[in-house]
Amino acid sequence: MNAPVPVPDATRLASATAAEIAAAVASGTVSARAIIEATLARIAALDPAINAFTDLTAERARAHADRIDAARAAGEPLGPLAGVPFAVKNLFDIAGLPTRAGSKINRERQPSAQDAFLVERLETAGAILVGGLNMGEYAYDFTGENVHDGASRNPHDLTRMSGGSSGGTGAAVAAAMVPLALGSDTNGSIRVPSSLCGTFGLKPTYGRLGRGGSFPFVTALDHLGPLARSVADLALSYDAMQGEDARDPGQTPRPVEPVAGLIGEGIDGLRIAIAGGWFRAKAQPEAFAAVDAVAAALGARDLVDIPDAARARASAYIITAAEGASLHARRLAVRAEDFDPAVRDRLLAGLAIPASWVDAAQRFRRHFRGEMLKLFETHDVLLAPATPSRAPKLGQKTFVLDGEEMLVRPNLGLFTQPISFIGLPVVAVPVRVDVGDAPDLPIGVQVIAPPWREDMALRVAAELERLGVAAAPAATL
């Protein structure tokens, strides 16, 4: 058996997907240790400018890599992600580190005794954790700007936002510091960074992936999922993370349903439509141009209205503010000065929301879900913008949408909130269109499927990737 040879430099790693790395490690072409050393070198070179990482687990990563190399040398079977570096938003528990959740207060917590469930699942599949990632405080953010750790910057333009609240996740993947990273999505926090940073992102069906060992924001709306630079990597990681999580009482019991073998089946037989109404207003031209480019490539012509989407978004706001405020009420009472003022003020407002409003929002949620399921009786997949614009400038407070000046922070998620509100699975795909300002920057499109049909959304995303309409190459810094 030939001895493994090291990666010649970090440049090779920058263009490698998780699938390519795992194949190279399994074949002995490259050692897992060499991959990790190249990854750590690339992080050291790039992250001072990007600020995606808040914690590194270098010695843990090296030790895990050495175990993988020893297993390969002994002829033992390797997992499907063997040797693949990954990182996680710092609301995931990492054994030995306090779980920051983007806050000043949480970093005073005792170190976690156990990894989060999804970290355990990925490492069981052979992936190697290299660190924790920057995020908006307590996940109440769409910009990627953190007052305690500094803003995570967009690798395509360091003067622009990475998106939030999984901003460090989007930035780390887009800069090829890791091929795969985990984020969370309550109202759009996987899809917004995916859109602004130009990565693929998967928000699975609510209740699909276990949330054990992750710091909550809104239990009724929280999802966890991966970001990557290829659809195949999304599928591989999604398959690895499925399974029963005894620590998450909100997980829906379902058998493991692998999708990696299905994504190449194409779109024959899928009925694809464009979301209209709310999803064709209040955006800059590039958002609609991206959807139109995707629709044209897929041959999708039907325009369907999603009834009451504006009310769904308003209801999501009410549930988010009220449940988030309840979670943080004690911290607000004794440590209010240690919050990001923008987060603190919204949480304080949430404490004043009448319970009757929350009840009404939850009742409407059930109604809206029923109406959406009716749409899926005649269509399999819906297309919609992921964000209303490309990445705004860091510190930018307002932008103009459909002739109206609006606040950036709450409105980057105006197209994602109605979808996560009812827990539908979505793949965000990155598109480039020569329309609007900053045409070199990517923007995302949501591929929305019925509950538990991640496979259909991934099939559409894979077809767009095959056609070259959607692509997430590493940013050139």
XYZ file of C-alpha atoms in Angstrom:
477
model
C 0.000 0.000 0.000
C 1.368 3.417 -0.933
C 2.037 5.782 1.962
C -0.179 8.868 2.101
C 1.299 12.023 0.669
C 0.551 15.468 2.063
C -1.439 18.178 0.366
C 1.192 20.385 -1.283
C -0.304 23.601 0.087
C -3.540 25.199 1.186
C -4.364 26.160 -2.406
C -5.299 22.558 -3.197
C -7.659 22.500 -0.240
C -9.391 25.690 -1.332
C -10.938 24.014 -4.367
C -11.731 20.690 -2.707
C -15.240 19.647 -1.742
C -16.005 17.408 1.200
C -16.687 14.534 -1.189
C -13.312 15.016 -2.903
C -11.447 15.170 0.398
C -13.152 12.053 1.746
C -12.353 10.144 -1.454
C -8.702 11.224 -1.353
C -8.310 10.261 2.302
C -10.022 6.897 1.771
C -7.751 6.075 -1.176
C -4.585 7.078 0.653
C -3.822 9.826 -1.849
C -3.660 12.274 1.029
C -3.559 11.896 4.801
C -6.235 13.290 7.054
C -3.459 14.953 9.069
C -2.217 16.787 5.970
C -5.747 17.992 5.240
C -6.083 19.328 8.772
C -2.704 21.060 8.686
C -3.630 22.703 5.379
C -6.991 23.735 6.819
C -5.467 25.284 9.923
C -2.897 27.101 7.787
C -5.620 28.513 5.558
C -7.652 29.645 8.562
C -4.570 31.353 10.014
C -3.952 33.130 6.717
C -7.499 34.247 5.933
C -9.491 34.544 9.124
C -7.840 37.707 10.494
C -9.533 39.545 7.611
C -12.801 37.585 7.609
C -13.366 36.989 11.330
C -15.419 33.834 10.859
C -13.896 31.799 13.727
C -14.231 32.480 17.429
C -12.684 29.208 18.618
C -10.208 26.723 17.143
C -9.980 23.078 18.194
C -6.623 22.441 16.555
C -5.202 19.763 18.866
C -8.490 17.891 18.933
C -8.572 18.015 15.132
C -4.998 16.749 14.796
C -5.685 13.874 17.179
C -8.828 12.878 15.280
C -6.964 13.055 11.967
C -4.232 10.795 13.319
C -6.850 8.239 14.390
C -8.351 8.255 10.901
C -4.931 7.787 9.295
C -4.154 4.919 11.650
C -7.490 3.270 10.830
C -6.835 3.581 7.106
C -3.335 2.163 7.471
C -4.806 -0.795 9.362
C -7.315 -1.441 6.604
C -10.296 -0.525 8.752
C -13.413 0.899 7.074
C -13.696 4.684 7.082
C -16.781 6.815 7.360
C -18.250 8.633 4.335
C -16.793 11.964 5.530
C -13.432 10.663 6.738
C -10.895 13.473 6.971
C -13.331 16.268 6.046
C -12.792 19.427 8.134
C -15.909 21.142 9.425
C -16.820 23.926 11.824
C -19.985 24.889 13.677
C -21.810 28.046 14.641
C -20.852 28.735 18.242
C -24.292 27.887 19.571
C -23.420 24.185 19.118
C -21.878 22.612 22.209
C -18.214 21.690 21.774
C -16.802 19.577 24.597
C -14.314 21.597 26.618
C -15.553 25.037 25.467
C -18.284 27.313 26.786
C -21.132 27.648 24.306
C -21.041 31.343 23.402
C -24.211 31.670 21.294
C -22.660 34.912 20.086
C -23.078 36.562 23.482
C -20.887 38.135 26.142
C -22.836 36.494 28.943
C -22.615 32.892 27.754
C -18.846 32.818 27.451
C -18.767 32.831 31.273
C -20.575 29.458 31.316
C -18.855 26.263 32.306
C -17.268 24.407 29.374
C -19.572 21.914 27.722
C -19.148 18.347 28.897
C -20.424 16.822 25.655
C -20.563 17.711 21.975
C -23.845 18.633 20.334
C -25.696 15.725 18.746
C -24.943 16.813 15.174
C -21.255 17.272 15.970
C -21.233 13.707 17.273
C -22.996 12.454 14.144
C -20.562 14.153 11.756
C -17.524 12.950 13.688
C -18.927 9.419 13.712
C -18.988 9.716 9.903
C -15.306 10.702 9.984
C -15.561 14.493 9.699
C -13.103 16.479 11.825
C -14.184 19.489 13.890
C -11.790 22.437 13.620
C -13.656 25.137 15.539
C -16.590 27.341 16.445
C -17.892 30.157 14.264
C -18.961 33.758 14.774
C -22.681 34.534 14.873
C -25.216 37.211 15.725
C -25.928 37.441 19.445
C -28.334 34.733 20.578
C -29.164 34.165 16.868
C -31.367 37.295 16.780
C -29.718 38.809 13.721
C -29.648 38.796 9.918
C -26.453 40.831 9.352
C -23.488 38.873 10.792
C -22.465 41.881 12.868
C -21.559 40.982 16.451
C -20.718 43.720 18.967
C -18.675 41.360 21.168
C -16.606 39.433 18.616
C -16.761 41.844 15.686
C -18.537 41.388 12.369
C -17.870 38.372 10.205
C -17.007 39.729 6.757
C -18.159 38.593 3.341
C -15.254 36.854 1.558
C -16.434 38.175 -1.815
C -16.137 41.773 -0.574
C -14.704 42.405 2.875
C -16.655 45.660 3.179
C -19.966 43.777 3.088
C -22.105 41.724 5.435
C -21.893 37.957 5.633
C -25.517 37.701 6.714
C -26.865 36.262 9.919
C -27.221 34.900 12.240
C -24.964 32.128 10.874
C -22.615 34.718 9.390
C -19.364 33.043 10.376
C -20.694 29.793 8.930
C -21.411 31.329 5.535
C -18.114 33.210 5.481
C -15.984 30.191 6.470
C -17.480 28.032 3.726
C -17.393 30.747 1.058
C -13.702 31.409 1.788
C -12.939 27.660 1.604
C -11.571 27.641 5.125
C -13.735 24.549 5.535
C -15.776 22.701 2.903
C -18.672 22.155 5.296
C -20.112 23.986 8.305
C -23.237 23.923 10.448
C -25.598 26.780 11.157
C -29.036 27.299 12.622
C -32.137 28.751 11.024
C -35.044 30.173 13.025
C -36.264 32.787 10.569
C -33.680 32.465 7.794
C -30.272 32.240 9.418
C -28.969 29.517 7.102
C -30.524 30.898 3.913
C -29.568 34.575 4.402
C -25.803 33.884 4.831
C -25.985 31.358 1.996
C -27.460 34.047 -0.241
C -25.066 36.832 0.713
C -21.916 34.671 0.787
C -22.748 32.525 -2.242
C -22.960 29.028 -0.764
C -25.475 26.215 -0.878
C -27.462 25.818 2.331
C -30.015 23.297 3.573
C -32.723 24.084 6.090
C -34.322 20.695 6.668
C -37.915 20.060 7.672
C -38.656 21.214 11.212
C -38.052 18.293 13.562
C -35.838 16.313 11.175
C -32.310 16.867 12.568
C -31.689 16.612 16.293
C -31.025 19.847 18.190
C -29.563 18.307 21.328
C -26.621 20.291 22.638
C -27.447 23.493 20.770
C -28.331 26.755 22.487
C -31.976 27.537 21.656
C -33.525 30.726 20.376
C -37.163 29.916 19.539
C -37.862 26.253 20.139
C -41.004 26.390 18.025
C -39.022 27.567 14.984
C -35.380 26.478 15.421
C -33.793 24.308 12.707
C -30.186 23.142 12.297
C -28.488 22.380 8.995
C -25.379 22.503 6.787
C -23.805 25.003 4.402
C -21.393 23.818 1.704
C -19.970 24.668 -1.717
C -21.657 21.743 -3.462
C -25.034 20.048 -3.373
C -23.386 16.657 -2.974
C -21.741 17.874 0.230
C -25.091 19.052 1.581
C -26.551 15.621 0.862
C -23.622 13.693 2.364
C -23.686 15.701 5.570
C -27.493 15.582 5.818
C -27.442 11.805 5.522
C -24.733 11.554 8.188
C -26.673 13.756 10.620
C -29.985 11.908 10.463
C -30.862 9.729 13.435
C -32.683 9.743 16.733
C -31.578 12.404 19.204
C -32.644 11.549 22.740
C -31.755 15.087 23.833
C -34.277 16.795 21.521
C -37.908 16.265 22.590
C -39.004 18.321 19.581
C -37.538 15.929 17.028
C -40.093 14.068 14.922
C -39.528 10.290 15.022
C -38.749 9.182 11.468
C -36.540 6.551 9.917
C -33.284 7.587 8.295
C -34.049 8.530 4.678
C -30.782 8.933 2.721
C -30.741 11.410 -0.144
C -27.167 11.351 -1.478
C -28.000 8.603 -3.954
C -31.031 10.480 -5.260
C -29.728 13.926 -6.105
C -28.504 12.920 -9.564
C -31.928 11.746 -10.710
C -32.736 15.073 -12.370
C -36.031 16.896 -12.369
C -38.146 14.802 -14.735
C -41.630 14.566 -13.319
C -41.211 17.397 -10.833
C -43.799 20.161 -11.037
C -41.908 23.390 -10.342
C -43.546 26.791 -9.862
C -42.499 30.346 -9.028
C -43.820 31.883 -5.812
C -45.728 35.084 -6.565
C -47.470 37.741 -4.511
C -45.340 38.589 -1.475
C -42.342 36.959 -3.147
C -42.475 39.213 -6.234
C -42.463 42.537 -4.359
C -40.190 44.474 -1.993
C -36.839 43.483 -3.488
C -34.073 44.859 -5.632
C -33.946 43.762 -9.305
C -31.225 41.160 -8.808
C -33.421 39.106 -6.460
C -36.122 38.637 -9.089
C -33.571 38.216 -11.886
C -31.984 35.321 -9.987
C -35.338 33.578 -9.568
C -36.148 34.149 -13.238
C -32.788 32.698 -14.310
C -33.378 29.595 -12.201
C -36.951 29.230 -13.441
C -35.867 29.536 -17.071
C -33.175 26.884 -16.632
C -35.711 24.514 -15.093
C -38.478 25.290 -17.585
C -40.735 26.540 -14.766
C -43.464 28.938 -15.921
C -46.317 28.625 -13.429
C -46.668 31.552 -11.028
C -48.523 30.651 -7.846
C -49.622 32.979 -5.089
C -48.822 32.048 -1.501
C -51.806 33.411 0.410
C -51.264 35.395 3.595
C -47.456 35.330 3.367
C -47.283 38.827 4.858
C -49.412 37.696 7.794
C -47.197 34.619 8.173
C -44.160 36.831 8.451
C -45.861 39.047 11.035
C -46.898 35.982 13.038
C -43.343 34.647 12.923
C -42.158 37.965 14.336
C -44.607 37.725 17.230
C -43.657 34.155 18.130
C -39.941 34.927 17.788
C -40.034 38.027 19.960
C -42.240 36.496 22.651
C -40.485 33.137 22.943
C -37.024 34.675 22.658
C -37.873 37.204 25.371
C -39.176 34.467 27.671
C -35.954 32.497 27.215
C -33.802 35.495 28.118
C -36.026 37.145 30.752
C -33.709 36.304 33.647
C -30.600 37.476 31.797
C -32.389 40.671 30.813
C -33.288 41.298 34.453
C -29.747 40.995 35.797
C -27.372 41.554 32.840
C -29.216 43.868 30.431
C -26.123 46.042 29.935
C -24.168 43.046 28.597
C -26.478 42.473 25.612
C -26.034 43.931 22.160
C -28.360 46.951 22.475
C -30.199 46.069 19.255
C -30.869 42.538 20.507
C -31.744 43.707 24.011
C -34.307 46.212 22.792
C -36.124 43.663 20.649
C -36.160 41.129 23.474
C -37.490 43.729 25.917
C -40.238 44.564 23.434
C -41.028 40.865 23.251
C -41.719 40.786 26.985
C -44.610 43.183 26.393
C -46.384 41.082 23.745
C -49.802 39.922 25.011
C -50.265 36.173 25.307
C -53.402 36.479 23.180
C -51.265 37.680 20.250
C -49.000 34.658 20.559
C -52.003 32.331 20.696
C -53.451 33.968 17.578
C -50.097 33.659 15.775
C -49.877 29.971 16.621
C -53.441 29.354 15.420
C -52.684 31.161 12.187
C -49.545 29.080 11.837
C -51.642 25.918 11.648
C -53.946 27.542 9.098
C -51.081 28.792 6.936
C -49.421 25.392 6.964
C -52.656 23.843 5.724
C -52.901 26.358 2.887
C -49.316 25.732 1.853
C -49.856 21.976 1.828
C -52.745 22.531 -0.592
C -50.299 24.207 -3.000
C -48.129 21.107 -2.876
C -51.030 19.021 -4.146
C -50.489 20.591 -7.567
C -46.782 21.526 -7.383
C -43.756 19.716 -5.991
C -41.274 22.570 -5.639
C -41.571 26.353 -5.323
C -38.922 28.946 -6.219
C -38.535 32.220 -4.316
C -35.828 34.787 -3.557
C -33.673 34.063 -0.521
C -32.864 37.714 0.219
C -34.229 40.963 -1.204
C -30.762 42.181 -2.210
C -27.118 41.244 -2.481
C -24.944 41.723 0.593
C -25.311 45.232 2.062
C -22.301 47.149 3.294
C -21.169 46.548 6.872
C -22.894 49.064 9.099
C -25.528 49.852 6.491
C -28.831 50.611 8.218
C -31.283 50.944 5.338
C -31.805 49.869 1.740
C -34.408 50.675 -0.890
C -36.841 47.906 -1.799
C -39.467 48.582 -4.451
C -38.972 52.315 -4.036
C -39.329 52.249 -0.253
C -36.501 52.856 2.210
C -36.506 49.988 4.718
C -34.328 48.823 7.601
C -31.694 46.242 6.659
C -31.521 44.249 9.897
C -35.130 43.011 10.061
C -35.821 42.908 6.326
C -32.998 40.722 5.012
C -35.232 37.838 6.089
C -38.530 38.994 4.658
C -38.624 36.111 2.133
C -37.303 33.409 4.468
C -39.533 33.961 7.494
C -42.850 32.788 5.997
C -41.208 29.475 5.026
C -39.395 28.612 8.259
C -42.585 29.678 10.091
C -44.138 26.371 9.003
C -40.971 24.293 8.903
C -40.727 23.471 5.195
C -37.431 22.085 3.826
C -35.471 24.532 1.684
C -32.213 24.485 -0.251
C -30.678 27.907 -0.886
C -28.756 27.986 -4.164
C -26.236 30.732 -5.096
C -26.750 32.523 -8.406
C -24.929 35.296 -10.217
C -26.876 37.639 -12.491
C -25.703 40.724 -14.369
C -28.454 42.899 -12.930
C -28.406 45.653 -10.312
C -25.515 46.973 -8.260
C -22.394 44.883 -7.576
C -23.143 42.195 -10.205
C -20.019 40.225 -9.210
C -21.660 39.363 -5.889
C -23.896 36.296 -5.551
C -27.497 36.182 -4.434
C -29.574 33.196 -3.391
C -32.774 31.508 -4.535
C -34.893 29.305 -2.270
C -35.897 25.871 -3.572
C -38.848 24.978 -1.332
C -40.316 21.478 -1.008
C -43.109 19.800 0.988
C -42.374 18.443 4.474
C -39.846 15.570 4.559
C -39.008 15.962 0.850
C -35.487 17.286 1.171
C -34.679 14.915 -1.671
C -36.771 16.910 -4.144
C -35.243 20.252 -3.162
C -31.752 18.754 -3.428
C -32.518 17.203 -6.823
C -33.524 20.612 -8.162
C -30.434 22.234 -6.635
C -28.201 19.537 -8.138
C -29.753 20.086 -11.577
C -29.089 23.826 -11.301
C -25.510 23.071 -10.300
C -25.129 20.664 -13.241
C -26.449 23.329 -15.626
C -24.044 25.915 -14.214
C -26.862 28.225 -13.131
C -26.042 27.718 -9.449
C -22.422 27.533 -8.324
C -20.452 28.240 -5.167
C -16.759 28.474 -6.027
C -14.425 29.577 -3.259
C -14.141 33.329 -2.980
C -10.892 34.800 -4.299
C -9.422 36.961 -1.567
